[in-house]
Short mmCIF file of C-alpha atoms in Angstrom, two decimals:
data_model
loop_
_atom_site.label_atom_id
_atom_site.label_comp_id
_atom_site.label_asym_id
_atom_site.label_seq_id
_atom_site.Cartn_x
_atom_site.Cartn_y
_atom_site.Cartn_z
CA UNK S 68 -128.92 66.79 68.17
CA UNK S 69 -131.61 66.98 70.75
CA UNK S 70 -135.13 67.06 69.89
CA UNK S 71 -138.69 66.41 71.91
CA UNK S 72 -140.30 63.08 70.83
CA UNK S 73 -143.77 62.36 72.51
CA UNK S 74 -142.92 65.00 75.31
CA UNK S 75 -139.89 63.71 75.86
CA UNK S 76 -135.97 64.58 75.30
CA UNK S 77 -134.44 62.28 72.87
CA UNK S 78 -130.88 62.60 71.41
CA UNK S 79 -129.97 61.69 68.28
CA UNK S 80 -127.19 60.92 66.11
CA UNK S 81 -126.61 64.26 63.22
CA UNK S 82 -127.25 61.19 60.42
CA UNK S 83 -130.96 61.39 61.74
CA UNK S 84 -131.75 64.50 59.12
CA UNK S 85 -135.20 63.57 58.26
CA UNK S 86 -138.48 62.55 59.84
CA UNK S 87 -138.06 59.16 57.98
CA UNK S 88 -134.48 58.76 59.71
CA UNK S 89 -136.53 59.47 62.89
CA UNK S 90 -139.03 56.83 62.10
CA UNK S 91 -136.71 54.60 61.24
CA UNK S 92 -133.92 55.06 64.44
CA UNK S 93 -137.09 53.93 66.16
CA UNK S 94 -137.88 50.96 64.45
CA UNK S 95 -140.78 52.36 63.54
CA UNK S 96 -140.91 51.70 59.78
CA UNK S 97 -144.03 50.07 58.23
CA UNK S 98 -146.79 50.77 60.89
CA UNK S 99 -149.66 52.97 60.13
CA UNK S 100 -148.00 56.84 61.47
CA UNK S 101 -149.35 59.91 62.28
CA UNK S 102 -146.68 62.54 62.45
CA UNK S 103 -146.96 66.36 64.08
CA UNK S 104 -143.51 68.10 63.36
CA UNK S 105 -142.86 70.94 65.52
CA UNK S 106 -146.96 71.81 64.97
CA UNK S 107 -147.72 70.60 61.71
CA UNK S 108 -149.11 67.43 60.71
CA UNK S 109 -147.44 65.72 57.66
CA UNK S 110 -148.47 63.41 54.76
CA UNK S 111 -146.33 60.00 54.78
CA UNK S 112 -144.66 61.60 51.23
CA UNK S 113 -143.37 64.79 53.44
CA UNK S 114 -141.51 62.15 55.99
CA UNK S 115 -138.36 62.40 53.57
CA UNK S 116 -138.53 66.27 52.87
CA UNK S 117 -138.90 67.24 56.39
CA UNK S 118 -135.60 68.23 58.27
CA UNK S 119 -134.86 68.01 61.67
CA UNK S 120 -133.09 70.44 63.50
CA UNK S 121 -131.97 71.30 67.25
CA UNK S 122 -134.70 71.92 69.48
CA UNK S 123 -137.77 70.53 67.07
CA UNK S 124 -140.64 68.90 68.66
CA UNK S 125 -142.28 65.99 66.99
CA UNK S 126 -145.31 63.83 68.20
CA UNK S 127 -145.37 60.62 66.91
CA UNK S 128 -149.32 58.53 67.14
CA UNK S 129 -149.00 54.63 66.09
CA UNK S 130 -152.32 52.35 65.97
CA UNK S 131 -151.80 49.27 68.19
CA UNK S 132 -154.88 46.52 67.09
CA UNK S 133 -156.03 44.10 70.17
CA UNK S 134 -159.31 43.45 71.81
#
């Protein structure tokens, strides 16, 4: 399946079903998340309800600390 990550193409494996499947093929699990699915912004409880399909578009924003 081929979806949009961050602007850009990413292909992923049909097991990859969910946003949380997303999050966690890119080792992603655990850090503070804000996720925009094809142009809607979802609670961390909607990660596991939301499907992916062909073609979706999903922008992914991660806090890195440092000084």
């Amino acid at each position: 399946m081929k979806i949009t990550v961050n602007g850009n193409g990413l292909e992923v494996q049909e097991e990859v079903k969910h946003i949380k499947g997303l999050i966690d093929f890119l080792e992603l699990e655990g850090k503070p998340l804000i996720i925009e699915h094809n142009q809607q912004i979802l609670q961390k409880e909607e990660h596991e309800k939301a499907v992916l399909e062909n073609g979706d578009k999903v922008e992914i924003v991660h806090f890195v600390g440092g000084g």
